[in-house]
Amino acid sequence: MKLDNFLKTWNGALAENRFSRIVMLVMAVALVLALIKAFTRETVVTIQPYTLKSEAWVTQNKASQSYKESWGMLLASLTGNVTPGSVGFVKERIEPLLSPEIYRPVMEAIEIQSQRIQNDRVTMRFEPRSVEYEPSSDIVYVYGHSYLTGATGETSRDERTYEYIIDIKDYAPVVTHIDTYAGRPRTERIREQMERQEQRRQERANG
């Protein structure tokens, strides 16, 4: 029997109906799976940080290396360029970015520095030279030259590094670690070398 003649019969109509229901069921399941994937997929926002050339992306709880480097550059430029008139502005910009764990000590350190800048009429200027992200420690290192100008106009320069750990919470950056010191970045490799040197010094002192 030819297919077109079979479909014209009662049994053919039933078979065609069953086949159509199966196809519709498969399509419905596929649609539900596609909707579940669409609603549960983490939203990725792609941006172009103004402090870097490469694109960056951020999700609800993660961010790309370039995104964290961009924030590190911004924070170093903000905290490294301070005048007596801009101290309050810098504090207001940094305060909402700090995690609760470091909020108090960081704000106390900023307050002490603010008093010194205002009392001594000191101006700080920072010129970044490089930014580096260390995946193993999740630390962003911003290295550059720091200039300190006193009320007399005399300026001193030194190498300075700013360290940051920047987490992401609900698409927003949260700073969980801040440190600054003279010299080049103390990466994990450099820290290990310093620890070995200190250990050898102690051994010689005790020897």
PDB file of C-alpha atoms in Angstrom:
ATOM      1  CA  MET A   1       0.000   0.000   0.000  1.00  0.00           C
ATOM      2  CA  LYS A   2       1.280   3.392  -0.885  1.00  0.00           C
ATOM      3  CA  LEU A   3       1.941   5.843   1.973  1.00  0.00           C
ATOM      4  CA  ASP A   4      -0.519   8.509   0.747  1.00  0.00           C
ATOM      5  CA  ASN A   5      -3.300   5.927   0.447  1.00  0.00           C
ATOM      6  CA  PHE A   6      -2.473   4.519   3.907  1.00  0.00           C
ATOM      7  CA  LEU A   7      -2.693   7.947   5.516  1.00  0.00           C
ATOM      8  CA  LYS A   8      -6.199   8.373   4.077  1.00  0.00           C
ATOM      9  CA  THR A   9      -7.418   5.336   6.061  1.00  0.00           C
ATOM     10  CA  TRP A  10      -8.510   5.417   9.738  1.00  0.00           C
ATOM     11  CA  ASN A  11      -5.445   3.502  10.900  1.00  0.00           C
ATOM     12  CA  GLY A  12      -3.231   5.797   8.897  1.00  0.00           C
ATOM     13  CA  ALA A  13      -4.800   8.841  10.486  1.00  0.00           C
ATOM     14  CA  LEU A  14      -4.203   7.377  13.967  1.00  0.00           C
ATOM     15  CA  ALA A  15      -0.579   6.571  13.109  1.00  0.00           C
ATOM     16  CA  GLU A  16      -0.022  10.069  11.792  1.00  0.00           C
ATOM     17  CA  ASN A  17      -1.621  11.538  14.933  1.00  0.00           C
ATOM     18  CA  ARG A  18       0.631   9.457  17.214  1.00  0.00           C
ATOM     19  CA  PHE A  19       3.695  10.501  15.233  1.00  0.00           C
ATOM     20  CA  SER A  20       2.690  14.168  15.443  1.00  0.00           C
ATOM     21  CA  ARG A  21       2.249  13.926  19.233  1.00  0.00           C
ATOM     22  CA  ILE A  22       5.712  12.373  19.597  1.00  0.00           C
ATOM     23  CA  VAL A  23       7.271  15.129  17.499  1.00  0.00           C
ATOM     24  CA  MET A  24       5.464  17.810  19.512  1.00  0.00           C
ATOM     25  CA  LEU A  25       6.565  16.199  22.780  1.00  0.00           C
ATOM     26  CA  VAL A  26      10.203  16.140  21.660  1.00  0.00           C
ATOM     27  CA  MET A  27       9.971  19.781  20.572  1.00  0.00           C
ATOM     28  CA  ALA A  28       8.386  20.767  23.907  1.00  0.00           C
ATOM     29  CA  VAL A  29      11.136  19.032  25.884  1.00  0.00           C
ATOM     30  CA  ALA A  30      13.800  20.711  23.753  1.00  0.00           C
ATOM     31  CA  LEU A  31      12.146  24.101  24.312  1.00  0.00           C
ATOM     32  CA  VAL A  32      11.994  23.583  28.088  1.00  0.00           C
ATOM     33  CA  LEU A  33      15.670  22.571  28.181  1.00  0.00           C
ATOM     34  CA  ALA A  34      16.617  25.634  26.123  1.00  0.00           C
ATOM     35  CA  LEU A  35      14.660  27.919  28.475  1.00  0.00           C
ATOM     36  CA  ILE A  36      16.269  26.359  31.569  1.00  0.00           C
ATOM     37  CA  LYS A  37      19.725  26.857  30.076  1.00  0.00           C
ATOM     38  CA  ALA A  38      18.928  30.449  29.140  1.00  0.00           C
ATOM     39  CA  PHE A  39      17.622  31.372  32.601  1.00  0.00           C
ATOM     40  CA  THR A  40      20.364  29.558  34.553  1.00  0.00           C
ATOM     41  CA  ARG A  41      23.263  30.730  32.398  1.00  0.00           C
ATOM     42  CA  GLU A  42      25.438  33.295  34.137  1.00  0.00           C
ATOM     43  CA  THR A  43      25.257  36.687  32.474  1.00  0.00           C
ATOM     44  CA  VAL A  44      28.582  37.843  31.065  1.00  0.00           C
ATOM     45  CA  VAL A  45      29.079  41.575  30.610  1.00  0.00           C
ATOM     46  CA  THR A  46      31.855  42.598  28.212  1.00  0.00           C
ATOM     47  CA  ILE A  47      33.371  46.028  28.715  1.00  0.00           C
ATOM     48  CA  GLN A  48      36.289  48.103  27.471  1.00  0.00           C
ATOM     49  CA  PRO A  49      38.230  49.446  30.476  1.00  0.00           C
ATOM     50  CA  TYR A  50      39.535  52.933  29.831  1.00  0.00           C
ATOM     51  CA  THR A  51      42.812  52.166  31.644  1.00  0.00           C
ATOM     52  CA  LEU A  52      43.681  49.174  29.427  1.00  0.00           C
ATOM     53  CA  LYS A  53      43.609  48.330  25.739  1.00  0.00           C
ATOM     54  CA  SER A  54      42.118  44.805  25.875  1.00  0.00           C
ATOM     55  CA  GLU A  55      38.483  43.918  26.488  1.00  0.00           C
ATOM     56  CA  ALA A  56      37.345  42.757  29.908  1.00  0.00           C
ATOM     57  CA  TRP A  57      34.381  40.727  31.125  1.00  0.00           C
ATOM     58  CA  VAL A  58      32.580  40.425  34.437  1.00  0.00           C
ATOM     59  CA  THR A  59      29.933  38.001  35.713  1.00  0.00           C
ATOM     60  CA  GLN A  60      28.046  37.939  39.003  1.00  0.00           C
ATOM     61  CA  ASN A  61      31.002  36.540  40.969  1.00  0.00           C
ATOM     62  CA  LYS A  62      33.970  36.477  38.569  1.00  0.00           C
ATOM     63  CA  ALA A  63      35.959  38.823  36.367  1.00  0.00           C
ATOM     64  CA  SER A  64      38.684  38.651  33.773  1.00  0.00           C
ATOM     65  CA  GLN A  65      42.309  39.466  34.432  1.00  0.00           C
ATOM     66  CA  SER A  66      42.069  42.695  32.431  1.00  0.00           C
ATOM     67  CA  TYR A  67      39.055  43.813  34.494  1.00  0.00           C
ATOM     68  CA  LYS A  68      40.976  43.392  37.763  1.00  0.00           C
ATOM     69  CA  GLU A  69      44.062  45.047  36.299  1.00  0.00           C
ATOM     70  CA  SER A  70      41.907  47.976  35.223  1.00  0.00           C
ATOM     71  CA  TRP A  71      40.545  48.425  38.742  1.00  0.00           C
ATOM     72  CA  GLY A  72      44.051  48.093  40.193  1.00  0.00           C
ATOM     73  CA  MET A  73      45.270  50.884  37.907  1.00  0.00           C
ATOM     74  CA  LEU A  74      42.321  53.064  38.869  1.00  0.00           C
ATOM     75  CA  LEU A  75      42.791  52.517  42.618  1.00  0.00           C
ATOM     76  CA  ALA A  76      46.542  53.163  42.448  1.00  0.00           C
ATOM     77  CA  SER A  77      45.983  56.354  40.479  1.00  0.00           C
ATOM     78  CA  LEU A  78      43.331  57.449  42.972  1.00  0.00           C
ATOM     79  CA  THR A  79      45.292  56.765  46.162  1.00  0.00           C
ATOM     80  CA  GLY A  80      48.663  57.721  44.722  1.00  0.00           C
ATOM     81  CA  ASN A  81      47.636  61.190  43.581  1.00  0.00           C
ATOM     82  CA  VAL A  82      46.487  63.111  46.627  1.00  0.00           C
ATOM     83  CA  THR A  83      46.564  66.780  47.546  1.00  0.00           C
ATOM     84  CA  PRO A  84      45.301  68.450  50.727  1.00  0.00           C
ATOM     85  CA  GLY A  85      42.199  69.480  48.798  1.00  0.00           C
ATOM     86  CA  SER A  86      41.426  66.030  47.350  1.00  0.00           C
ATOM     87  CA  VAL A  87      41.821  63.918  50.501  1.00  0.00           C
ATOM     88  CA  GLY A  88      38.103  63.875  51.266  1.00  0.00           C
ATOM     89  CA  PHE A  89      37.207  62.964  47.698  1.00  0.00           C
ATOM     90  CA  VAL A  90      39.634  60.013  47.691  1.00  0.00           C
ATOM     91  CA  LYS A  91      38.214  58.685  50.956  1.00  0.00           C
ATOM     92  CA  GLU A  92      34.646  58.877  49.636  1.00  0.00           C
ATOM     93  CA  ARG A  93      35.547  56.992  46.445  1.00  0.00           C
ATOM     94  CA  ILE A  94      37.444  54.176  48.189  1.00  0.00           C
ATOM     95  CA  GLU A  95      35.145  53.627  51.166  1.00  0.00           C
ATOM     96  CA  PRO A  96      32.265  51.820  49.364  1.00  0.00           C
ATOM     97  CA  LEU A  97      34.700  49.460  47.590  1.00  0.00           C
ATOM     98  CA  LEU A  98      36.223  47.971  50.756  1.00  0.00           C
ATOM     99  CA  SER A  99      35.203  44.595  52.135  1.00  0.00           C
ATOM    100  CA  PRO A 100      34.051  44.509  55.791  1.00  0.00           C
ATOM    101  CA  GLU A 101      37.179  42.520  56.751  1.00  0.00           C
ATOM    102  CA  ILE A 102      39.583  45.311  55.827  1.00  0.00           C
ATOM    103  CA  TYR A 103      37.313  48.325  56.118  1.00  0.00           C
ATOM    104  CA  ARG A 104      38.399  49.529  59.573  1.00  0.00           C
ATOM    105  CA  PRO A 105      42.203  49.167  59.258  1.00  0.00           C
ATOM    106  CA  VAL A 106      42.236  50.670  55.775  1.00  0.00           C
ATOM    107  CA  MET A 107      40.065  53.633  56.746  1.00  0.00           C
ATOM    108  CA  GLU A 108      42.209  54.225  59.846  1.00  0.00           C
ATOM    109  CA  ALA A 109      45.368  54.198  57.705  1.00  0.00           C
ATOM    110  CA  ILE A 110      43.757  56.574  55.207  1.00  0.00           C
ATOM    111  CA  GLU A 111      42.706  58.885  58.047  1.00  0.00           C
ATOM    112  CA  ILE A 112      46.255  59.003  59.416  1.00  0.00           C
ATOM    113  CA  GLN A 113      47.656  59.718  55.965  1.00  0.00           C
ATOM    114  CA  SER A 114      44.976  62.342  55.389  1.00  0.00           C
ATOM    115  CA  GLN A 115      45.908  64.197  58.567  1.00  0.00           C
ATOM    116  CA  ARG A 116      49.570  64.167  57.563  1.00  0.00           C
ATOM    117  CA  ILE A 117      48.834  65.470  54.081  1.00  0.00           C
ATOM    118  CA  GLN A 118      46.618  68.255  55.382  1.00  0.00           C
ATOM    119  CA  ASN A 119      48.856  69.259  58.286  1.00  0.00           C
ATOM    120  CA  ASP A 120      52.133  69.159  56.345  1.00  0.00           C
ATOM    121  CA  ARG A 121      50.612  70.441  53.095  1.00  0.00           C
ATOM    122  CA  VAL A 122      52.072  67.443  51.277  1.00  0.00           C
ATOM    123  CA  THR A 123      51.185  66.508  47.701  1.00  0.00           C
ATOM    124  CA  MET A 124      51.485  62.931  46.443  1.00  0.00           C
ATOM    125  CA  ARG A 125      51.814  62.021  42.767  1.00  0.00           C
ATOM    126  CA  PHE A 126      52.028  58.534  41.302  1.00  0.00           C
ATOM    127  CA  GLU A 127      53.090  57.654  37.766  1.00  0.00           C
ATOM    128  CA  PRO A 128      52.312  53.994  36.993  1.00  0.00           C
ATOM    129  CA  ARG A 129      54.850  52.089  34.918  1.00  0.00           C
ATOM    130  CA  SER A 130      53.389  48.572  34.828  1.00  0.00           C
ATOM    131  CA  VAL A 131      50.459  46.500  36.030  1.00  0.00           C
ATOM    132  CA  GLU A 132      50.737  42.769  36.673  1.00  0.00           C
ATOM    133  CA  TYR A 133      48.213  40.134  37.718  1.00  0.00           C
ATOM    134  CA  GLU A 134      49.340  36.995  39.564  1.00  0.00           C
ATOM    135  CA  PRO A 135      46.734  34.205  39.163  1.00  0.00           C
ATOM    136  CA  SER A 136      48.119  32.035  41.982  1.00  0.00           C
ATOM    137  CA  SER A 137      47.579  34.762  44.584  1.00  0.00           C
ATOM    138  CA  ASP A 138      44.868  36.748  42.757  1.00  0.00           C
ATOM    139  CA  ILE A 139      46.905  39.891  43.440  1.00  0.00           C
ATOM    140  CA  VAL A 140      47.129  42.883  41.111  1.00  0.00           C
ATOM    141  CA  TYR A 141      50.477  44.708  41.335  1.00  0.00           C
ATOM    142  CA  VAL A 142      50.699  48.297  40.121  1.00  0.00           C
ATOM    143  CA  TYR A 143      54.286  49.537  39.969  1.00  0.00           C
ATOM    144  CA  GLY A 144      55.519  53.034  39.272  1.00  0.00           C
ATOM    145  CA  HIS A 145      57.244  56.170  40.523  1.00  0.00           C
ATOM    146  CA  SER A 146      55.891  58.050  43.527  1.00  0.00           C
ATOM    147  CA  TYR A 147      56.606  61.751  44.019  1.00  0.00           C
ATOM    148  CA  LEU A 148      56.212  63.502  47.372  1.00  0.00           C
ATOM    149  CA  THR A 149      56.226  67.298  47.377  1.00  0.00           C
ATOM    150  CA  GLY A 150      56.309  69.229  50.651  1.00  0.00           C
ATOM    151  CA  ALA A 151      55.184  72.745  51.496  1.00  0.00           C
ATOM    152  CA  THR A 152      58.637  74.062  50.574  1.00  0.00           C
ATOM    153  CA  GLY A 153      58.298  72.705  47.050  1.00  0.00           C
ATOM    154  CA  GLU A 154      61.029  70.113  47.472  1.00  0.00           C
ATOM    155  CA  THR A 155      60.165  66.826  45.749  1.00  0.00           C
ATOM    156  CA  SER A 156      61.436  63.334  46.477  1.00  0.00           C
ATOM    157  CA  ARG A 157      60.938  60.320  44.246  1.00  0.00           C
ATOM    158  CA  ASP A 158      60.945  56.603  44.937  1.00  0.00           C
ATOM    159  CA  GLU A 159      59.768  53.365  43.367  1.00  0.00           C
ATOM    160  CA  ARG A 160      56.428  52.232  44.741  1.00  0.00           C
ATOM    161  CA  THR A 161      54.108  49.258  44.368  1.00  0.00           C
ATOM    162  CA  TYR A 162      50.405  49.044  45.157  1.00  0.00           C
ATOM    163  CA  GLU A 163      48.863  45.620  45.794  1.00  0.00           C
ATOM    164  CA  TYR A 164      45.173  44.785  45.489  1.00  0.00           C
ATOM    165  CA  ILE A 165      42.970  41.721  45.652  1.00  0.00           C
ATOM    166  CA  ILE A 166      39.684  42.499  43.938  1.00  0.00           C
ATOM    167  CA  ASP A 167      36.758  40.117  44.309  1.00  0.00           C
ATOM    168  CA  ILE A 168      33.437  40.356  42.490  1.00  0.00           C
ATOM    169  CA  LYS A 169      30.091  40.349  44.290  1.00  0.00           C
ATOM    170  CA  ASP A 170      26.874  40.881  42.331  1.00  0.00           C
ATOM    171  CA  TYR A 171      28.865  42.291  39.376  1.00  0.00           C
ATOM    172  CA  ALA A 172      30.526  44.913  41.605  1.00  0.00           C
ATOM    173  CA  PRO A 173      34.221  45.013  42.624  1.00  0.00           C
ATOM    174  CA  VAL A 174      35.026  44.435  46.297  1.00  0.00           C
ATOM    175  CA  VAL A 175      38.569  45.145  47.501  1.00  0.00           C
ATOM    176  CA  THR A 176      39.653  42.515  50.035  1.00  0.00           C
ATOM    177  CA  HIS A 177      43.369  43.364  50.258  1.00  0.00           C
ATOM    178  CA  ILE A 178      45.385  46.576  49.978  1.00  0.00           C
ATOM    179  CA  ASP A 179      49.078  47.088  50.548  1.00  0.00           C
ATOM    180  CA  THR A 180      51.693  49.559  49.392  1.00  0.00           C
ATOM    181  CA  TYR A 181      55.456  49.620  49.817  1.00  0.00           C
ATOM    182  CA  ALA A 182      58.619  51.067  48.342  1.00  0.00           C
ATOM    183  CA  GLY A 183      60.282  49.077  45.582  1.00  0.00           C
ATOM    184  CA  ARG A 184      59.198  46.661  42.910  1.00  0.00           C
ATOM    185  CA  PRO A 185      56.317  44.161  43.180  1.00  0.00           C
ATOM    186  CA  ARG A 186      56.794  41.425  45.751  1.00  0.00           C
ATOM    187  CA  THR A 187      55.364  38.624  43.672  1.00  0.00           C
ATOM    188  CA  GLU A 188      55.119  35.090  44.974  1.00  0.00           C
ATOM    189  CA  ARG A 189      58.558  34.283  43.552  1.00  0.00           C
ATOM    190  CA  ILE A 190      60.101  37.379  45.143  1.00  0.00           C
ATOM    191  CA  ARG A 191      58.436  36.627  48.484  1.00  0.00           C
ATOM    192  CA  GLU A 192      59.877  33.119  48.459  1.00  0.00           C
ATOM    193  CA  GLN A 193      63.345  34.530  47.728  1.00  0.00           C
ATOM    194  CA  MET A 194      62.979  37.025  50.584  1.00  0.00           C
ATOM    195  CA  GLU A 195      61.883  34.262  52.957  1.00  0.00           C
ATOM    196  CA  ARG A 196      64.895  32.125  52.002  1.00  0.00           C
ATOM    197  CA  GLN A 197      67.243  35.075  52.490  1.00  0.00           C
ATOM    198  CA  GLU A 198      65.727  35.818  55.891  1.00  0.00           C
ATOM    199  CA  GLN A 199      66.026  32.169  56.869  1.00  0.00           C
ATOM    200  CA  ARG A 200      69.720  32.131  55.888  1.00  0.00           C
ATOM    201  CA  ARG A 201      70.334  35.321  57.893  1.00  0.00           C
ATOM    202  CA  GLN A 202      68.742  33.760  60.950  1.00  0.00           C
ATOM    203  CA  GLU A 203      70.770  30.588  60.503  1.00  0.00           C
ATOM    204  CA  ARG A 204      73.987  32.621  60.295  1.00  0.00           C
ATOM    205  CA  ALA A 205      72.981  34.645  63.343  1.00  0.00           C
ATOM    206  CA  ASN A 206      72.232  31.481  65.329  1.00  0.00           C
ATOM    207  CA  GLY A 207      75.222  29.601  63.942  1.00  0.00           C
TER     208      GLY A 207
END
